[in-house]
PDB file of C-alpha atoms and ligand atoms in Angstrom:
ATOM      1  CA  MET J1079       7.120 180.591 225.127  1.00 56.00           C
ATOM      2  CA  ASP J1080       6.765 177.199 226.322  1.00 63.00           C
ATOM      3  CA  MET J1081       9.698 175.036 224.299  1.00 81.00           C
ATOM      4  CA  ALA J1082      10.332 172.486 226.943  1.00 87.00           C
ATOM      5  CA  ALA J1083      12.654 170.112 224.517  1.00 87.00           C
ATOM      6  CA  GLU J1084      13.737 166.778 225.867  1.00 93.00           C
ATOM      7  CA  SER J1085      16.922 166.854 223.224  1.00 96.00           C
ATOM      8  CA  LEU J1086      18.636 169.068 220.877  1.00 97.00           C
ATOM      9  CA  GLU J1087      17.425 166.567 218.604  1.00 97.00           C
ATOM     10  CA  ALA J1088      14.276 166.980 219.158  1.00 97.00           C
ATOM     11  CA  LEU J1089      14.411 170.878 220.058  1.00 98.00           C
ATOM     12  CA  GLN J1090      15.945 170.622 216.009  1.00 98.00           C
ATOM     13  CA  GLU J1091      13.362 168.205 214.325  1.00 97.00           C
ATOM     14  CA  GLU J1092      10.756 171.022 215.629  1.00 97.00           C
ATOM     15  CA  ALA J1093      12.612 173.793 214.461  1.00 98.00           C
ATOM     16  CA  SER J1094      13.001 171.642 211.381  1.00 98.00           C
ATOM     17  CA  CYS J1095       9.176 172.649 210.232  1.00 97.00           C
ATOM     18  CA  CYS J1096       8.996 176.281 212.246  1.00 98.00           C
ATOM     19  CA  ARG J1097       6.775 178.260 210.797  1.00 98.00           C
ATOM     20  CA  ARG J1098       6.718 180.840 213.580  1.00 98.00           C
ATOM     21  CA  CYS J1099       7.246 184.003 211.209  1.00 98.00           C
ATOM     22  CA  PRO J1100       7.250 184.909 207.793  1.00 98.00           C
ATOM     23  CA  LEU J1101      11.220 183.843 206.988  1.00 98.00           C
ATOM     24  CA  TRP J1102      10.124 180.438 206.409  1.00 98.00           C
ATOM     25  CA  GLU J1103       8.927 181.140 202.947  1.00 98.00           C
ATOM     26  CA  GLY J1104      12.791 182.337 201.703  1.00 97.00           C
ATOM     27  CA  ARG J1105      14.250 180.077 203.635  1.00 98.00           C
ATOM     28  CA  THR J1106      16.235 177.236 202.111  1.00 98.00           C
ATOM     29  CA  ASN J1107      17.344 175.202 205.268  1.00 98.00           C
ATOM     30  CA  VAL J1108      16.831 175.983 208.609  1.00 98.00           C
ATOM     31  CA  VAL J1109      20.236 176.865 210.504  1.00 98.00           C
ATOM     32  CA  PHE J1110      19.495 175.668 213.733  1.00 98.00           C
ATOM     33  CA  GLY J1111      23.330 175.122 215.440  1.00 98.00           C
ATOM     34  CA  ASP J1112      26.155 172.616 215.060  1.00 98.00           C
ATOM     35  CA  GLY J1113      28.966 171.685 217.522  1.00 98.00           C
ATOM     36  CA  ASP J1114      29.236 169.656 220.972  1.00 98.00           C
ATOM     37  CA  ALA J1115      26.080 169.701 222.600  1.00 98.00           C
ATOM     38  CA  HIS J1116      28.050 169.440 226.119  1.00 97.00           C
ATOM     39  CA  ALA J1117      30.194 172.109 224.817  1.00 98.00           C
ATOM     40  CA  ARG J1118      31.602 175.169 228.145  1.00 98.00           C
ATOM     41  CA  VAL J1119      31.642 177.529 225.117  1.00 98.00           C
ATOM     42  CA  MET J1120      28.536 178.912 223.295  1.00 98.00           C
ATOM     43  CA  LEU J1121      28.501 181.009 220.772  1.00 98.00           C
ATOM     44  CA  VAL J1122      25.600 183.239 219.441  1.00 98.00           C
ATOM     45  CA  GLY J1123      25.648 184.581 215.759  1.00 98.00           C
ATOM     46  CA  GLU J1124      22.765 187.060 214.308  1.00 98.00           C
ATOM     47  CA  ALA J1125      20.941 185.096 211.423  1.00 98.00           C
ATOM     48  CA  PRO J1126      22.336 182.863 208.916  1.00 98.00           C
ATOM     49  CA  GLY J1127      23.650 184.597 205.661  1.00 97.00           C
ATOM     50  CA  LYS J1128      23.427 182.961 201.941  1.00 97.00           C
ATOM     51  CA  ASN J1129      26.122 180.414 202.990  1.00 97.00           C
ATOM     52  CA  GLU J1130      24.250 179.408 205.885  1.00 98.00           C
ATOM     53  CA  ASP J1131      20.503 178.935 204.633  1.00 98.00           C
ATOM     54  CA  LEU J1132      22.400 177.267 201.447  1.00 98.00           C
ATOM     55  CA  GLN J1133      24.646 174.705 203.680  1.00 98.00           C
ATOM     56  CA  GLY J1134      22.233 174.559 206.627  1.00 98.00           C
ATOM     57  CA  LEU J1135      25.278 175.369 209.080  1.00 98.00           C
ATOM     58  CA  PRO J1136      25.708 178.642 211.219  1.00 98.00           C
ATOM     59  CA  PHE J1137      29.380 180.185 209.891  1.00 98.00           C
ATOM     60  CA  VAL J1138      30.780 178.372 207.406  1.00 98.00           C
ATOM     61  CA  GLY J1139      31.081 181.893 205.151  1.00 95.00           C
ATOM     62  CA  ALA J1140      33.880 184.667 205.354  1.00 95.00           C
ATOM     63  CA  ALA J1141      32.884 185.334 209.121  1.00 97.00           C
ATOM     64  CA  GLY J1142      33.051 181.909 209.944  1.00 98.00           C
ATOM     65  CA  LYS J1143      36.632 181.751 208.684  1.00 97.00           C
ATOM     66  CA  ASN J1144      37.281 184.249 210.776  1.00 98.00           C
ATOM     67  CA  LEU J1145      35.796 182.715 213.511  1.00 98.00           C
ATOM     68  CA  GLU J1146      37.719 179.610 213.435  1.00 98.00           C
ATOM     69  CA  SER J1147      40.849 181.242 213.812  1.00 98.00           C
ATOM     70  CA  LEU J1148      39.903 183.501 216.632  1.00 98.00           C
ATOM     71  CA  LEU J1149      38.760 180.012 218.181  1.00 98.00           C
ATOM     72  CA  GLN J1150      42.350 179.085 218.083  1.00 98.00           C
ATOM     73  CA  LEU J1151      43.439 181.948 220.325  1.00 98.00           C
ATOM     74  CA  ALA J1152      41.552 180.414 223.041  1.00 98.00           C
ATOM     75  CA  GLY J1153      42.978 176.759 222.414  1.00 98.00           C
ATOM     76  CA  LEU J1154      39.375 175.556 220.636  1.00 98.00           C
ATOM     77  CA  THR J1155      38.205 174.171 217.162  1.00 98.00           C
ATOM     78  CA  ARG J1156      34.835 174.955 216.340  1.00 98.00           C
ATOM     79  CA  GLN J1157      33.902 170.817 217.435  1.00 98.00           C
ATOM     80  CA  ASP J1158      34.797 171.979 221.069  1.00 98.00           C
ATOM     81  CA  VAL J1159      32.071 174.832 220.761  1.00 98.00           C
ATOM     82  CA  TYR J1160      28.374 175.096 220.410  1.00 98.00           C
ATOM     83  CA  ILE J1161      27.274 178.166 217.620  1.00 98.00           C
ATOM     84  CA  ALA J1162      24.088 179.190 217.096  1.00 98.00           C
ATOM     85  CA  ASN J1163      22.109 182.108 216.005  1.00 98.00           C
ATOM     86  CA  VAL J1164      19.398 184.341 217.329  1.00 98.00           C
ATOM     87  CA  LEU J1165      17.208 184.202 214.307  1.00 98.00           C
ATOM     88  CA  LYS J1166      17.329 180.259 212.452  1.00 98.00           C
ATOM     89  CA  CYS J1167      16.325 181.293 209.263  1.00 98.00           C
ATOM     90  CA  ARG J1168      17.701 183.784 206.507  1.00 98.00           C
ATOM     91  CA  PRO J1169      16.302 187.232 206.548  1.00 98.00           C
ATOM     92  CA  PRO J1170      15.560 188.238 203.053  1.00 97.00           C
ATOM     93  CA  GLY J1171      19.346 190.542 201.481  1.00 96.00           C
ATOM     94  CA  ASN J1172      20.584 189.979 204.975  1.00 94.00           C
ATOM     95  CA  ARG J1173      18.791 193.020 206.316  1.00 97.00           C
ATOM     96  CA  ASN J1174      18.842 193.091 210.074  1.00 97.00           C
ATOM     97  CA  PRO J1175      16.715 190.287 212.720  1.00 97.00           C
ATOM     98  CA  GLN J1176      13.145 192.219 213.049  1.00 98.00           C
ATOM     99  CA  ALA J1177      11.605 192.320 216.995  1.00 97.00           C
ATOM    100  CA  ASP J1178       8.844 190.113 216.053  1.00 98.00           C
ATOM    101  CA  GLU J1179      10.861 187.928 214.410  1.00 98.00           C
ATOM    102  CA  ILE J1180      13.410 187.686 217.619  1.00 98.00           C
ATOM    103  CA  LEU J1181      10.419 186.835 219.787  1.00 97.00           C
ATOM    104  CA  GLN J1182       9.266 184.077 217.542  1.00 98.00           C
ATOM    105  CA  CYS J1183      12.429 182.249 217.640  1.00 98.00           C
ATOM    106  CA  SER J1184      13.924 183.308 220.424  1.00 97.00           C
ATOM    107  CA  GLY J1185      12.417 179.839 222.278  1.00 97.00           C
ATOM    108  CA  TYR J1186      14.771 178.038 220.543  1.00 98.00           C
ATOM    109  CA  LEU J1187      17.713 179.598 221.621  1.00 98.00           C
ATOM    110  CA  HIS J1188      17.087 179.716 225.056  1.00 97.00           C
ATOM    111  CA  GLU J1189      16.310 176.261 224.881  1.00 98.00           C
ATOM    112  CA  GLN J1190      19.159 175.470 223.022  1.00 98.00           C
ATOM    113  CA  ALA J1191      21.313 177.385 226.352  1.00 98.00           C
ATOM    114  CA  ARG J1192      19.080 175.092 228.752  1.00 98.00           C
ATOM    115  CA  LEU J1193      20.183 171.976 226.879  1.00 98.00           C
ATOM    116  CA  VAL J1194      23.861 172.520 226.211  1.00 98.00           C
ATOM    117  CA  MET J1195      24.537 174.374 229.420  1.00 98.00           C
ATOM    118  CA  PRO J1196      27.305 176.101 228.977  1.00 98.00           C
ATOM    119  CA  GLU J1197      30.118 177.828 231.255  1.00 98.00           C
ATOM    120  CA  PHE J1198      29.721 180.677 229.135  1.00 98.00           C
ATOM    121  CA  ILE J1199      28.055 182.655 225.552  1.00 98.00           C
ATOM    122  CA  LEU J1200      29.903 184.622 223.306  1.00 98.00           C
ATOM    123  CA  THR J1201      27.206 187.243 222.412  1.00 98.00           C
ATOM    124  CA  LEU J1202      28.689 187.444 218.455  1.00 98.00           C
ATOM    125  CA  GLY J1203      27.780 191.293 217.757  1.00 97.00           C
ATOM    126  CA  ASN J1204      25.487 193.638 218.822  1.00 96.00           C
ATOM    127  CA  PHE J1205      22.094 191.666 217.651  1.00 96.00           C
ATOM    128  CA  ALA J1206      23.657 188.433 219.555  1.00 98.00           C
ATOM    129  CA  THR J1207      24.726 190.966 222.813  1.00 98.00           C
ATOM    130  CA  LYS J1208      20.829 192.756 223.319  1.00 97.00           C
ATOM    131  CA  HIS J1209      18.796 189.655 222.932  1.00 97.00           C
ATOM    132  CA  ILE J1210      20.655 188.041 225.365  1.00 97.00           C
ATOM    133  CA  MET J1211      21.661 190.146 228.038  1.00 98.00           C
ATOM    134  CA  LYS J1212      18.304 192.378 227.863  1.00 97.00           C
ATOM    135  CA  THR J1213      20.209 195.461 227.892  1.00 97.00           C
ATOM    136  CA  ASP J1214      20.145 198.825 225.111  1.00 96.00           C
ATOM    137  CA  VAL J1215      24.257 199.123 225.551  1.00 97.00           C
ATOM    138  CA  GLY J1216      26.461 198.727 222.958  1.00 95.00           C
ATOM    139  CA  ILE J1217      28.394 195.949 222.079  1.00 96.00           C
ATOM    140  CA  THR J1218      31.266 198.385 221.833  1.00 96.00           C
ATOM    141  CA  ARG J1219      30.541 199.574 225.720  1.00 97.00           C
ATOM    142  CA  LEU J1220      29.905 195.824 226.796  1.00 98.00           C
ATOM    143  CA  ARG J1221      33.109 194.336 225.016  1.00 98.00           C
ATOM    144  CA  GLY J1222      36.275 193.429 227.202  1.00 96.00           C
ATOM    145  CA  SER J1223      34.217 191.974 230.525  1.00 96.00           C
ATOM    146  CA  VAL J1224      32.036 189.190 231.390  1.00 98.00           C
ATOM    147  CA  HIS J1225      28.981 189.672 232.741  1.00 98.00           C
ATOM    148  CA  GLN J1226      26.858 187.251 234.764  1.00 98.00           C
ATOM    149  CA  VAL J1227      23.333 186.705 233.148  1.00 97.00           C
ATOM    150  CA  GLY J1228      21.018 184.005 235.261  1.00 96.00           C
ATOM    151  CA  ARG J1229      23.514 180.655 234.897  1.00 96.00           C
ATOM    152  CA  PHE J1230      25.820 181.779 232.052  1.00 98.00           C
ATOM    153  CA  LYS J1231      28.928 183.770 232.083  1.00 98.00           C
ATOM    154  CA  VAL J1232      28.350 186.293 228.770  1.00 98.00           C
ATOM    155  CA  LEU J1233      30.934 187.854 227.118  1.00 98.00           C
ATOM    156  CA  PRO J1234      30.001 190.133 224.349  1.00 98.00           C
ATOM    157  CA  VAL J1235      32.289 190.216 221.180  1.00 98.00           C
ATOM    158  CA  PHE J1236      32.325 192.580 217.981  1.00 98.00           C
ATOM    159  CA  HIS J1237      30.878 190.354 215.251  1.00 98.00           C
ATOM    160  CA  PRO J1238      33.287 188.062 213.374  1.00 98.00           C
ATOM    161  CA  ALA J1239      32.274 189.976 210.279  1.00 97.00           C
ATOM    162  CA  ALA J1240      32.354 193.850 211.349  1.00 96.00           C
ATOM    163  CA  ALA J1241      35.969 193.252 211.933  1.00 96.00           C
ATOM    164  CA  LEU J1242      36.803 191.580 208.693  1.00 95.00           C
ATOM    165  CA  TYR J1243      37.537 194.839 207.666  1.00 92.00           C
ATOM    166  CA  ASP J1244      37.881 197.163 210.847  1.00 97.00           C
ATOM    167  CA  ARG J1245      41.372 196.414 211.960  1.00 96.00           C
ATOM    168  CA  SER J1246      40.510 197.889 215.544  1.00 98.00           C
ATOM    169  CA  LYS J1247      37.126 195.573 215.742  1.00 98.00           C
ATOM    170  CA  GLN J1248      39.941 192.154 214.756  1.00 98.00           C
ATOM    171  CA  GLN J1249      42.079 193.702 217.433  1.00 98.00           C
ATOM    172  CA  ALA J1250      39.795 193.581 219.958  1.00 98.00           C
ATOM    173  CA  LEU J1251      38.106 190.426 218.945  1.00 98.00           C
ATOM    174  CA  GLU J1252      41.687 188.904 219.000  1.00 98.00           C
ATOM    175  CA  ASP J1253      41.853 190.184 222.383  1.00 98.00           C
ATOM    176  CA  ASP J1254      39.054 189.235 224.074  1.00 98.00           C
ATOM    177  CA  PHE J1255      39.127 185.470 222.634  1.00 98.00           C
ATOM    178  CA  ARG J1256      42.874 185.123 224.284  1.00 98.00           C
ATOM    179  CA  MET J1257      40.925 186.619 227.392  1.00 98.00           C
ATOM    180  CA  LEU J1258      38.823 183.490 227.065  1.00 98.00           C
ATOM    181  CA  GLY J1259      41.640 181.327 226.349  1.00 98.00           C
ATOM    182  CA  LYS J1260      42.763 181.966 229.531  1.00 98.00           C
ATOM    183  CA  MET J1261      39.343 182.179 231.756  1.00 97.00           C
ATOM    184  CA  LEU J1262      39.127 178.633 230.301  1.00 97.00           C
ATOM    185  CA  ASP J1263      41.763 177.570 231.939  1.00 95.00           C
ATOM    186  CA  GLU J1264      40.460 179.387 235.483  1.00 92.00           C
ATOM    187  CA  GLN J1265      37.391 179.300 237.318  1.00 69.00           C
ATOM    188  CA  VAL J1266      36.309 182.735 236.755  1.00 59.00           C
ATOM    189  CA  THR J1267      34.025 184.077 239.120  1.00 61.00           C
ATOM    190  CA  VAL J1268      31.828 187.362 237.787  1.00 63.00           C
ATOM    191  CA  SER J1269      29.786 190.023 240.763  1.00 55.00           C
TER     192      SER J1269
HETATM  193  N1  URA K1338      26.776 185.403 210.618  1.00 65.33           N
HETATM  194  C1  URA K1338      25.659 185.728 211.997  1.00 65.33           C
HETATM  195  O1  URA K1338      25.504 186.117 212.830  1.00 65.33           O
HETATM  196  N2  URA K1338      25.213 184.103 211.338  1.00 65.33           N
HETATM  197  C2  URA K1338      26.018 183.210 210.592  1.00 65.33           C
HETATM  198  O2  URA K1338      25.439 182.457 211.326  1.00 65.33           O
HETATM  199  C3  URA K1338      26.625 183.701 209.491  1.00 65.33           C
HETATM  200  C4  URA K1338      26.978 184.994 209.646  1.00 65.33           C
END
């Protein structure tokens, strides 16, 4: 999708009236993204939920609270990172994103990554991981190490919502965010 934007603001403006897929019909707000436009770390989730749709901001519900406490383990706050989702509009009833919705929406995410140009991209959960890493390998196998994808160091992690009721996933997430904190203090080379 050809979508070269001059700035995040211009891209957000374009996204605000997007009708590329049918999800526009049910949305309250386009949830474009939030945070530092020059962040070293970009986080990519799946899609807005109910609270995000109402407020127009990513990760403002229970998963967002967990995410903020995880960021602290890496020495970061929400303001230090840039947060976006694969889909910018809420799927009805929080169902899974569909392939065509991802395809239609992907130009926004790719432009966000190009404009922010973070050093690290954390993919939160299976949808973001599979989309960004272009793989069918599941998150359980991929998490715990950094993968070079184009210009970015990608760190796949469990989705912070999936970890809310699963102690072992939460433990893995905490380990991965601590590892991120260490890598931010070092220069990391991955093969
Ligand atoms: N889950 C996501 O994947 N994204 C959000 O913005 C909120 C919950």
